[in-house]
Coordinates of C-alpha atoms and ligand atoms in Angstrom, one line a residue:
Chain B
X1 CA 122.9 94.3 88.6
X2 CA 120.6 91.2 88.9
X3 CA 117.1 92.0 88.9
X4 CA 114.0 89.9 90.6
X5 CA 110.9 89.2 89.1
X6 CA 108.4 90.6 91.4
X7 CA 104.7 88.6 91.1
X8 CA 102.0 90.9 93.2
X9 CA 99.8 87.9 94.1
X10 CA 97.1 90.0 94.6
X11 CA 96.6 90.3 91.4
X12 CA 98.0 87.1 89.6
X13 CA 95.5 85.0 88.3
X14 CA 97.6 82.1 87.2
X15 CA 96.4 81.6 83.7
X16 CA 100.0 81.5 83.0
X17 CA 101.6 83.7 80.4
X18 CA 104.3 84.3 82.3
X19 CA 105.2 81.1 82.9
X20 CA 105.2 79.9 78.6
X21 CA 106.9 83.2 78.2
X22 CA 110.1 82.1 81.0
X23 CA 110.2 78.2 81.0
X24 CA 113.4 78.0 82.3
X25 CA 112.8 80.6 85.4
X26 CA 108.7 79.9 86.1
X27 CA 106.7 76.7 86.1
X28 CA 102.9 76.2 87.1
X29 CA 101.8 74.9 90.4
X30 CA 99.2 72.6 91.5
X31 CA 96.6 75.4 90.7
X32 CA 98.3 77.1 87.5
X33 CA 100.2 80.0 89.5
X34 CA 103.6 80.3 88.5
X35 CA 106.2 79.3 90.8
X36 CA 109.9 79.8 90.4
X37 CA 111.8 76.7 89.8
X38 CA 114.5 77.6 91.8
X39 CA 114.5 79.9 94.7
X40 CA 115.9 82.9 95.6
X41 CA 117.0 83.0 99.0
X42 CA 114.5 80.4 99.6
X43 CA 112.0 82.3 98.4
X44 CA 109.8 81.0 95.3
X45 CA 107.8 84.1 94.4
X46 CA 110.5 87.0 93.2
X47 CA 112.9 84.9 91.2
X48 CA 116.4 86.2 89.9
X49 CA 116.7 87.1 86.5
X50 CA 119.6 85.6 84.5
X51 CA 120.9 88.6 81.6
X52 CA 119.6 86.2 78.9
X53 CA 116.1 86.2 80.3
X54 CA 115.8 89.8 80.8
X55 CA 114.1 90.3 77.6
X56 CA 111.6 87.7 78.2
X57 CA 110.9 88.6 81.5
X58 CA 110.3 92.0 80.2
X59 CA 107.7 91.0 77.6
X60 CA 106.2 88.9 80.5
X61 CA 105.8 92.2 82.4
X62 CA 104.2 94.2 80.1
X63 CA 101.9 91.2 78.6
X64 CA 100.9 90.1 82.0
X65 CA 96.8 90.9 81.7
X66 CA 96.4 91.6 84.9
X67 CA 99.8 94.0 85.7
X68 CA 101.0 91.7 88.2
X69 CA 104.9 91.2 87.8
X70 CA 107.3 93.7 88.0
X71 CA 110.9 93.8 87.4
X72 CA 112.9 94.8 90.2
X73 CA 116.4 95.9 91.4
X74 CA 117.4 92.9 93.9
X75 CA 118.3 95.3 96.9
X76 CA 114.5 96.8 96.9
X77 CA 113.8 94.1 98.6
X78 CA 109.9 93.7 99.6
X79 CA 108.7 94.3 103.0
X80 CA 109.3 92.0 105.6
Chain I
X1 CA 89.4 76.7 125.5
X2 CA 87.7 79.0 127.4
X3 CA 86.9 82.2 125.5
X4 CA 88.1 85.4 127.1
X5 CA 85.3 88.2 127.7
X6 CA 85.8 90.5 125.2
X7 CA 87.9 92.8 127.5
X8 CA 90.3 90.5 129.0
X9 CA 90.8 89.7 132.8
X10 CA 90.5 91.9 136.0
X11 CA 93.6 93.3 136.6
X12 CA 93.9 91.5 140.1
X13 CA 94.4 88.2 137.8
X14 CA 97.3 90.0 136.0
X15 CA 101.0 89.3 137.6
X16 CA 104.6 91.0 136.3
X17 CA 107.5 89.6 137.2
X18 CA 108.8 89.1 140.5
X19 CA 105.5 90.4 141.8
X20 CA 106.3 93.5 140.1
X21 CA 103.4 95.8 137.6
X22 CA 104.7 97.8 135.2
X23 CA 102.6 97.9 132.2
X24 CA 99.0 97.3 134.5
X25 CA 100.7 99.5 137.7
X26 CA 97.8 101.7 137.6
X27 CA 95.3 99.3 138.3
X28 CA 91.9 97.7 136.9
X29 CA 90.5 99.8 134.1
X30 CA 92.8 103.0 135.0
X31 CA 91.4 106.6 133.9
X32 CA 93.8 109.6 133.2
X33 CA 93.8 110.4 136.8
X34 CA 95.2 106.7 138.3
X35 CA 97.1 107.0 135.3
X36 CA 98.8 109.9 136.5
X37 CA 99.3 108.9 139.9
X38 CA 101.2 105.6 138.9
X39 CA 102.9 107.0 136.1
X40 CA 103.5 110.8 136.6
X41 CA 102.1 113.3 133.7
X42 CA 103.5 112.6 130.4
X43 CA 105.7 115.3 129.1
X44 CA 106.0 115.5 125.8
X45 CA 107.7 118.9 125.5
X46 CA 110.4 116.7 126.7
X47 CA 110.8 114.4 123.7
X48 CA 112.8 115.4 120.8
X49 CA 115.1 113.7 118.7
X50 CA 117.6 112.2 121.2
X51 CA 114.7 109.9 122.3
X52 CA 115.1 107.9 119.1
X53 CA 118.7 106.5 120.9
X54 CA 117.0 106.2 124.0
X55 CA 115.0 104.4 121.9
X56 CA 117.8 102.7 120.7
X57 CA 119.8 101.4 123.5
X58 CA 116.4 100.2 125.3
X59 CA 116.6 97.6 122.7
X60 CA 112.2 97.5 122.6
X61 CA 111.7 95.1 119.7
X62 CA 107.9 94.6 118.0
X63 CA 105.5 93.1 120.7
X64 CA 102.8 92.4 118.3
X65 CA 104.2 89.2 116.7
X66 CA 107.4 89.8 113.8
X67 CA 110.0 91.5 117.0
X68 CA 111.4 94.3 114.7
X69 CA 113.9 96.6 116.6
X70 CA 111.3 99.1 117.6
X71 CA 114.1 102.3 116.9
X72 CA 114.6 100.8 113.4
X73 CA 111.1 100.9 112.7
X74 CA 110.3 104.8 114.2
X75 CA 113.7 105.6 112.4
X76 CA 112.8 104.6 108.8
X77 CA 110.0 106.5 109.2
X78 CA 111.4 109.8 110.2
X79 CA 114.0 109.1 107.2
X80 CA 111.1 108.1 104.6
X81 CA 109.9 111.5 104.6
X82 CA 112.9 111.9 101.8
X83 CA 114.5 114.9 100.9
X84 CA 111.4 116.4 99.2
X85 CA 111.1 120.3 99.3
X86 CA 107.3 119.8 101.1
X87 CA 108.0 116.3 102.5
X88 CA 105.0 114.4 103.8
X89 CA 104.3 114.4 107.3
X90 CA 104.4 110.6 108.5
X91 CA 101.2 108.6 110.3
X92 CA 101.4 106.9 113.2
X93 CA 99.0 104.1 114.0
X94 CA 98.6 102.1 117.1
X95 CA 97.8 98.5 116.3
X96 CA 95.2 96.8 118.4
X97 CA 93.6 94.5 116.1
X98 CA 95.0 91.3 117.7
X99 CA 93.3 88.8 115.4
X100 CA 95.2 86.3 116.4
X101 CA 92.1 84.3 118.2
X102 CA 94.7 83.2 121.1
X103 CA 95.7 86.4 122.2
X104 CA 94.3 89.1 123.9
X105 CA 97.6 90.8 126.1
X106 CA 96.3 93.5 123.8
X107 CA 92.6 93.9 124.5
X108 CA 93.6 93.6 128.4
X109 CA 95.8 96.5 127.6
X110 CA 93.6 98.8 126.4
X111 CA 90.7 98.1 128.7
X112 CA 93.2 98.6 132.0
X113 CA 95.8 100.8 130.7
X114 CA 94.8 102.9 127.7
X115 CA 96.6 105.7 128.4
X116 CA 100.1 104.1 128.7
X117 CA 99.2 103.2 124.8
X118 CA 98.0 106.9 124.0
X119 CA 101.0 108.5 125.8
X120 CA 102.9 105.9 123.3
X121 CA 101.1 106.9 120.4
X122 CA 102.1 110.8 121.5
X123 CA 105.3 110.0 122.1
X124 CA 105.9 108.0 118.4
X125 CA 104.1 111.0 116.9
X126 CA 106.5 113.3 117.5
X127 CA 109.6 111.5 117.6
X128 CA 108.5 111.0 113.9
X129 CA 106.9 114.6 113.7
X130 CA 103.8 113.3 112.4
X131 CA 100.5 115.0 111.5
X132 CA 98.3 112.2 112.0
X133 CA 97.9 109.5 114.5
X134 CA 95.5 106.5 114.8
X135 CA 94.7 103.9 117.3
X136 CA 92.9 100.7 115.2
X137 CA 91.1 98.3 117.5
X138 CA 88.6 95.9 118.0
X139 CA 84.8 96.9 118.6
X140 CA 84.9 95.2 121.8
X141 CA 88.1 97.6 122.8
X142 CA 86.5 100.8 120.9
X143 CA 84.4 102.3 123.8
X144 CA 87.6 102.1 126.8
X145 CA 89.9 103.3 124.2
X146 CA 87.3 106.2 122.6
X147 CA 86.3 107.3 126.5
X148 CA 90.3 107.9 127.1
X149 CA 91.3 109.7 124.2
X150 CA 88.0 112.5 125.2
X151 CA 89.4 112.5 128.7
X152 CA 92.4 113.9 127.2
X153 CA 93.5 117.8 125.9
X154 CA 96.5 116.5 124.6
X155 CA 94.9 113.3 122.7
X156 CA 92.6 115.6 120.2
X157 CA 94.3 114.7 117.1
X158 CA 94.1 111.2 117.5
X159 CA 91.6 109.1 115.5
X160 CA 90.0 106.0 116.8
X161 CA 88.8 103.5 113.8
X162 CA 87.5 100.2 114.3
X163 CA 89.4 97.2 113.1
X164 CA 87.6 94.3 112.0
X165 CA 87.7 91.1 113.9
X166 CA 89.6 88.8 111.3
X167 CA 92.2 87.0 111.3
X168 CA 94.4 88.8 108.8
X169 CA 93.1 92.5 110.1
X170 CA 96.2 93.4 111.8
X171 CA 98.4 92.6 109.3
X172 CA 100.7 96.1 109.0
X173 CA 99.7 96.7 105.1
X174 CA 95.9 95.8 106.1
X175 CA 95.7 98.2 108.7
X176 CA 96.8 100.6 106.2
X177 CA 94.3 99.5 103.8
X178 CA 91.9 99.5 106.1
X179 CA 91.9 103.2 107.2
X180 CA 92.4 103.9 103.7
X181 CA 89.6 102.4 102.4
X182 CA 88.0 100.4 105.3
X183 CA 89.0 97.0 103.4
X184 CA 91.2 95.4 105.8
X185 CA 93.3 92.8 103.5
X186 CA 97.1 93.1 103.0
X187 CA 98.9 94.9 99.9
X188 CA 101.2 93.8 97.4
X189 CA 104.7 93.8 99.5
X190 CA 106.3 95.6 97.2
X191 CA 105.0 98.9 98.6
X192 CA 106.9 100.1 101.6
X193 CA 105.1 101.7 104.2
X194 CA 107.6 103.6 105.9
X195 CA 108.4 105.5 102.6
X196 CA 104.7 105.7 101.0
X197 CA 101.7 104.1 103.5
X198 CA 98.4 105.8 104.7
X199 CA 97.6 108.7 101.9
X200 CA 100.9 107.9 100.9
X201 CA 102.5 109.6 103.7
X202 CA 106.0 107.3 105.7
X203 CA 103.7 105.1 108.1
X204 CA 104.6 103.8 111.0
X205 CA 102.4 100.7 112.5
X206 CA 103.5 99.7 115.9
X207 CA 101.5 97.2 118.2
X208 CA 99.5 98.8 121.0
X209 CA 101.8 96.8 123.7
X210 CA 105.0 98.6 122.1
X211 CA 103.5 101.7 122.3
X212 CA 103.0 101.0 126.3
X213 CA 107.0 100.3 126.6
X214 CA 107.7 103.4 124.6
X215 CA 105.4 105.3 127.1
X216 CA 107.3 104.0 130.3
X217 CA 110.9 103.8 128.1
X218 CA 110.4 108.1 127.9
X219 CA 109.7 108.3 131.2
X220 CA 112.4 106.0 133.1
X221 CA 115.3 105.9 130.4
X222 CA 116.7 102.8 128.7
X223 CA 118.3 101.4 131.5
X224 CA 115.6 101.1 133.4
X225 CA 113.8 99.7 130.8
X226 CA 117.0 96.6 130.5
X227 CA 117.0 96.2 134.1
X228 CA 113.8 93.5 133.3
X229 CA 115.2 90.4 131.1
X230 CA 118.4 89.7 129.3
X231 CA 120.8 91.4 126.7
X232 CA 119.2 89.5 123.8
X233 CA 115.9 90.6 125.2
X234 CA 115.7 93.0 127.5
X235 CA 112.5 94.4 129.2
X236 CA 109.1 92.6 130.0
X237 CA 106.2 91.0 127.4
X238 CA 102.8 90.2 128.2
X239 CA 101.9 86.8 127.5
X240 CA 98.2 85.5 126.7
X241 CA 98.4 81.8 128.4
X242 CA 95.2 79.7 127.3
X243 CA 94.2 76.1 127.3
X244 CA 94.0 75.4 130.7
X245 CA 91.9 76.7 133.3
X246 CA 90.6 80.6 132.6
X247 CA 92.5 82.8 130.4
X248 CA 95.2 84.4 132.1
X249 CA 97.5 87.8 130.9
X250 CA 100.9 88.0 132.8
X251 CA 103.9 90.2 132.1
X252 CA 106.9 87.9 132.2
X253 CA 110.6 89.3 131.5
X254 CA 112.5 88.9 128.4
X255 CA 114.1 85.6 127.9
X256 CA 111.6 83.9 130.4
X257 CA 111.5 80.1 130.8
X258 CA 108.2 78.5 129.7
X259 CA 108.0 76.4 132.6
X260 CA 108.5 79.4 135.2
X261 CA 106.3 81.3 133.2
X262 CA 103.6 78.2 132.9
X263 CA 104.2 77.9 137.2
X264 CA 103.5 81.1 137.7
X265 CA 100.1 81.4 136.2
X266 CA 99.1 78.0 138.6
X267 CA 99.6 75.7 135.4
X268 CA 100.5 72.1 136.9
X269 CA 103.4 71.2 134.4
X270 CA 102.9 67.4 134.6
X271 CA 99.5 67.6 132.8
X272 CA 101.2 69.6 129.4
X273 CA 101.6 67.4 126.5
X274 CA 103.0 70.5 124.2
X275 CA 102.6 74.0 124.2
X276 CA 101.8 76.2 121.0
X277 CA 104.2 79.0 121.3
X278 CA 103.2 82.4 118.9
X279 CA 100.0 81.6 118.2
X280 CA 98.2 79.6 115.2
X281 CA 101.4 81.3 113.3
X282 CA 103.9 79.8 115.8
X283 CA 105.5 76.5 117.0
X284 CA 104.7 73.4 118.9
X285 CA 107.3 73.3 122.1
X286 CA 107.3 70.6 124.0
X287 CA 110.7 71.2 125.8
X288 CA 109.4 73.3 128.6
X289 CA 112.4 74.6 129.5
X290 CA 113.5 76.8 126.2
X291 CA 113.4 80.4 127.1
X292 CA 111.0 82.5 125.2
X293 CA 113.3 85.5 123.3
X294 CA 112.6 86.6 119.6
X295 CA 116.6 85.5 119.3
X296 CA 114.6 82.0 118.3
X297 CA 114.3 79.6 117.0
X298 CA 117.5 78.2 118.3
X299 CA 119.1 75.6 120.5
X300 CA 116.1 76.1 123.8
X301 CA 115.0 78.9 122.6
X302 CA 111.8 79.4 121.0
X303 CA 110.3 82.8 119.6
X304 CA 107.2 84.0 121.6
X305 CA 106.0 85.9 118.5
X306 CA 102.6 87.8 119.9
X307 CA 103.3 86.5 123.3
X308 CA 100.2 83.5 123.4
X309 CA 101.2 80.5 124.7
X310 CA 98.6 77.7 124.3
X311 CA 98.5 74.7 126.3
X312 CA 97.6 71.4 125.1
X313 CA 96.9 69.0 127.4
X314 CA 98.9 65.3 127.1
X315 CA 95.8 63.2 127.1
X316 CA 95.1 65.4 123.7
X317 CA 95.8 64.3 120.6
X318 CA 98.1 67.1 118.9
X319 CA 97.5 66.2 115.0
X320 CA 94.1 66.7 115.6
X321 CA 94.4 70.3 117.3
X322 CA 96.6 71.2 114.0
X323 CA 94.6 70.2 112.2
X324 CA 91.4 72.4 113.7
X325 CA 93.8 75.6 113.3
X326 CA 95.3 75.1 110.0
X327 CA 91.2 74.5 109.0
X328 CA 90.8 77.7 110.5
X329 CA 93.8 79.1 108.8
X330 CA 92.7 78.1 105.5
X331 CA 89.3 80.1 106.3
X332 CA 91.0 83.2 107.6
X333 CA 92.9 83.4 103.9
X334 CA 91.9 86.5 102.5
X335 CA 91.7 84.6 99.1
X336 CA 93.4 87.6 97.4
X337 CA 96.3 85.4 96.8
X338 CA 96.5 81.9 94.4
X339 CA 98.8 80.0 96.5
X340 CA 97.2 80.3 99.7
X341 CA 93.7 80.8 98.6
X342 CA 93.9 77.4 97.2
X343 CA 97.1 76.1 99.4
X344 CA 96.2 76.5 102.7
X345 CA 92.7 74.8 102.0
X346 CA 94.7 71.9 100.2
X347 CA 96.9 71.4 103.0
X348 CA 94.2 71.4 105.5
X349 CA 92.2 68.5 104.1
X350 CA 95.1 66.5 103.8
X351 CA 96.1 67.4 107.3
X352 CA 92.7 66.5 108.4
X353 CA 92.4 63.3 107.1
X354 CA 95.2 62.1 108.6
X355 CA 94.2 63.4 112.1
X356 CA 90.9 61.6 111.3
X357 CA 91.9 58.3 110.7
X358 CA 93.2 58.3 106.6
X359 CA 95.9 55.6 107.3
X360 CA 97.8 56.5 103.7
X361 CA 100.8 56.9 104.3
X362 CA 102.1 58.9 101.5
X363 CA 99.8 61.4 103.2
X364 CA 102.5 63.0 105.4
X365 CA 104.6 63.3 102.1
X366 CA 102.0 65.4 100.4
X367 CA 101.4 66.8 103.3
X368 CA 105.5 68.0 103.0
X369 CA 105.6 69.3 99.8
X370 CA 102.4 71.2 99.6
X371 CA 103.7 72.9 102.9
X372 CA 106.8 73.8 101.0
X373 CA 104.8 74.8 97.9
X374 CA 103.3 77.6 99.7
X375 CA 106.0 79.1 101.3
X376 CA 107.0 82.6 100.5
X377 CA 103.9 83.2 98.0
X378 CA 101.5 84.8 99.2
X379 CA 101.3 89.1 99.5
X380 CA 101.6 88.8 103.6
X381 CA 103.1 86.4 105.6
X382 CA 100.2 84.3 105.9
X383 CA 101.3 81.1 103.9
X384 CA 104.6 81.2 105.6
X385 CA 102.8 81.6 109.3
X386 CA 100.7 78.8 108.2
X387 CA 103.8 76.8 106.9
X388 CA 105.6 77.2 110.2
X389 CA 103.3 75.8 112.6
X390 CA 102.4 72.6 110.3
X391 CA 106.1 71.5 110.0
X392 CA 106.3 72.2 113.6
X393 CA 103.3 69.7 114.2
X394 CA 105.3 67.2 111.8
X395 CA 108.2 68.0 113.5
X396 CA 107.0 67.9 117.4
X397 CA 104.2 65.1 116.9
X398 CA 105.8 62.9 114.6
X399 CA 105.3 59.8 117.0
X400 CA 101.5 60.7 116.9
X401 CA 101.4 60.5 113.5
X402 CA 103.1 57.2 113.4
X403 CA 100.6 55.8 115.8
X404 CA 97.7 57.9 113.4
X405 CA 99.5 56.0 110.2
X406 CA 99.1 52.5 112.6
X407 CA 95.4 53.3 113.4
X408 CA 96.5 53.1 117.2
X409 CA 96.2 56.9 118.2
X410 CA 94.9 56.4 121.6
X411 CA 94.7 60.3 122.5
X412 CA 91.3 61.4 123.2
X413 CA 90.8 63.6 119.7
X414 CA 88.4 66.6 120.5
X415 CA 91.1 68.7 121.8
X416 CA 89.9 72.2 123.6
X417 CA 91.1 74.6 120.3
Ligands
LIG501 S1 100.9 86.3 83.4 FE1 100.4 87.5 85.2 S2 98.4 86.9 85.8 FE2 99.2 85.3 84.4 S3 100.1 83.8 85.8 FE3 101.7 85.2 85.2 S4 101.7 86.8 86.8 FE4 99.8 85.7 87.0
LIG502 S1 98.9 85.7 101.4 FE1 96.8 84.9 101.9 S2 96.2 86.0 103.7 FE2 97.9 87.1 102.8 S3 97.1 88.6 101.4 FE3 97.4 86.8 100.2 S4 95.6 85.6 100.2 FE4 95.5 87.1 101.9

């Protein structure tokens, strides 16, 4: 099962450890907040996870100082 | 624009459909006993769980902007309770907040009709059997709304809070947040509120204007309720109409055209350059005869969202109104969020300087991308709101923005927003 990088922007502060941890999923924007580099669904805040990222994505998510990203199945998909 | 009184217009300045009332049929600023004469006594007793079909086949959808199926909604609820030996008994709020600054369908609802909204609110409540039930509104709306709930035995249990008058306030997860903890910004999406919302408990939010329907949906059945409007969208809307002339609140049916619904509130049709459909979240329309149905965006048919349709007048210049909302947009940010706290403010300066006179034209490309940066990123819908009306404007007023690009914009600038 493909799972989606969840970013809670309300607590992402875009100093960008996620985004040296997953160069090929998450670059920085204009202002340093990572942004996926391709979308999912046309979205370009929950990326898909390829399998050889997952273990990246995973250090991302517990190194993350300020508990923003989450891993999640892709059918929880967030509220509309 | 001419700002509406805090409590919206007299009720004899409010028209239904074919002449008809259903939502204001008991009058100008109804008490519980008008109420009852127009609409019989509510009986609750009455409503079990067959209602949620009733619910069902009336086909209600979401009147305060985002047109979920209303049953879908009330039905998520009732299941997020889970399976749990004690399960949590689900809240029920009533959303009034309206801070969309064009609207105000729901403040003219609550000062003439407040009990239609309370019955609602009774109605939802135990459909979903819930233990707590809230009606959030504006201060302005707080003293009609707190004077109706103490006429009534059978409204005890229901809370009235204040919601603040911001922008972002009505937001489903800020009106969570802000009974919570009476800081009224959005959570993280990730958290759903039918399964775990107010105190954790399966929340439903439903707009104050749904809640009417629901009230009149119990009493008359479904059909009755499809009888107004089409099969894609059946029943009647209220509609805030601004821009020209006094504010106006009408109930239109489902699938209305914009050009019967403009005639009927007096508006002369040859003096509308475009028309912002949904608020500062919505479209520019200038085909005036698309229908308004939540089926839309679609070949002439455009989404109504929270019902405000905003005229702007063809001597106005339309860059420049965008470009006074998205400023305000970018204000109304509740900065919790990277993207759009710094976005929305990017996209507004460049938006402005080109309304302004800035004759670069890589401008409008900038002005493109930075739109398309912000979409999706943000904890609420707010970026993509925000994203929606500006391609609209690029969309709708491209010829303007040649003419801006040329220096020969000959609107007058200015515009009434
Ligand atoms: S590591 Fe965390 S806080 Fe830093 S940019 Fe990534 S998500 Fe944001
Ligand atoms: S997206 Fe914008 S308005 Fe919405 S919560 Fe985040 S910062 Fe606030």
């Amino acid at each position: 099962m493909t799972e989606i990088l969840h970013i809670d922007w309300t607590r992402c502060d875009g100093r960008g450890l996620c985004t040296e941890l997953l160069p090929t999923v998450l670059v920085r924007d204009d202002w340093g907040y990572p942004l996926a580099l391709q979308a999912t669904n046309g979205n370009r805040s929950n990326p898909a996870i390829s399998p050889g990222n997952i273990e990246a994505a995973r250090e991302a998510v517990h190194l993350c100082p300020k508990l923003a990203l989450s891993l999640v199945p892709e059918q929880a998909k967030p509220r509309q | 624009m001419t700002i509406q009184e805090a409590v919206g217009p007299a009720v004899d300045t409010l028209r239904g459909s074919a002449g008809t009332y259903q939502l204001f049929a008991a009058g100008s600023n109804a008490g519980l006993a008008e109420h009852e004469q127009a609409f019989g006594p509510l009986s609750l007793a009455a409503i079990d769980a067959g209602f949620m079909s009733v619910l069902g086949e009336s086909g209600l959808t979401g009147r305060g902007g985002a047109a979920f199926s209303s049953w879908r909604k009330v039905a998520a609820t009732a299941q997020g309770r889970g399976a749990a030996l004690l399960p949590a008994k689900p809240v029920v709020i009533a959303n009034g907040a309206e801070g969309e600054p064009l609207s105000f369908k729901d403040k003219t609802l609550l000062a003439h009709a407040p009990h239609l909204v309370i019955d609602g609110l009774l109605i939802a409540g135990r459909a979903v059997s819930a233990s707590l039930l809230y009606i959030y509104t504006t201060p302005a709306a707080m003293p009609v709304v707190e004077a109706a709930v103490a006429e009534r035995r059978d409204a005890r249990k229901i809370k009235v809070v204040q919601a603040p008058e911001t922008f972002i306030s009505g937001e489903a997860s800020a009106v969570v947040n802000s009974i919570a903890t009476g800081v009224a910004l959005p959570l993280d999406n990730r958290r759903r509120l039918s399964a775990a919302g107010l105190k954790g408990r399966p929340t439903l939010v439903l707009n104050v204007e749904t809640l009417a329907h629901v009230a009149l949906i119990a009493r008359h059945g479904s059909g009755w309720f499809r009888a107004a409007g089409s099969e894609r969208d059946p029943g009647t809307r209220l509609v805030s109409i601004s821009g020209q002339g006094a504010g106006q609140v009408l109930e239109v049916e489902g699938d209305a055209r914009l050009c019967d619904v403009l005639s009927s509130a007096g508006v002369d049709l040859s003096t509308v350059g475009a028309v912002l459909v949904g608020g500062y979240h919505g479209r520019w329309v200038r085909d005036l005869e698309c229908r308004l149905s939540p089926s839309g965006p679609g070949e002439n048919v455009i989404n109504p969202g929270a019902g405000v349709l905003h005229i702007l007048p063809a001597r106005d210049c339309g860059l420049e109104a965008t470009a006074r909302i998205l400023d305000y947009l970018a204000r109304a940010s509740a900065k919790q969020c990277g993207p759009c706290m710094f976005g929305l403010p990017a996209m507004a300066r460049v938006l402005s300087a080109i309304a302004y006179g800035d004759r670069n034209p890589r401008l409008v490309l900038e002005l493109e991308r930075l739109t398309k940066l912000v979409g999706g990123r943000g904890a609420c819908h707010h970026p993509d709101g925000t994203a929606r009306l500006v391609s609209s404007a690029l969309e709708m007023f491209a010829e303007d923005m040649k003419a801006h690009l040329l220096g020969t914009c000959t609107r007058e600038t200015r515009s009434a927003i």
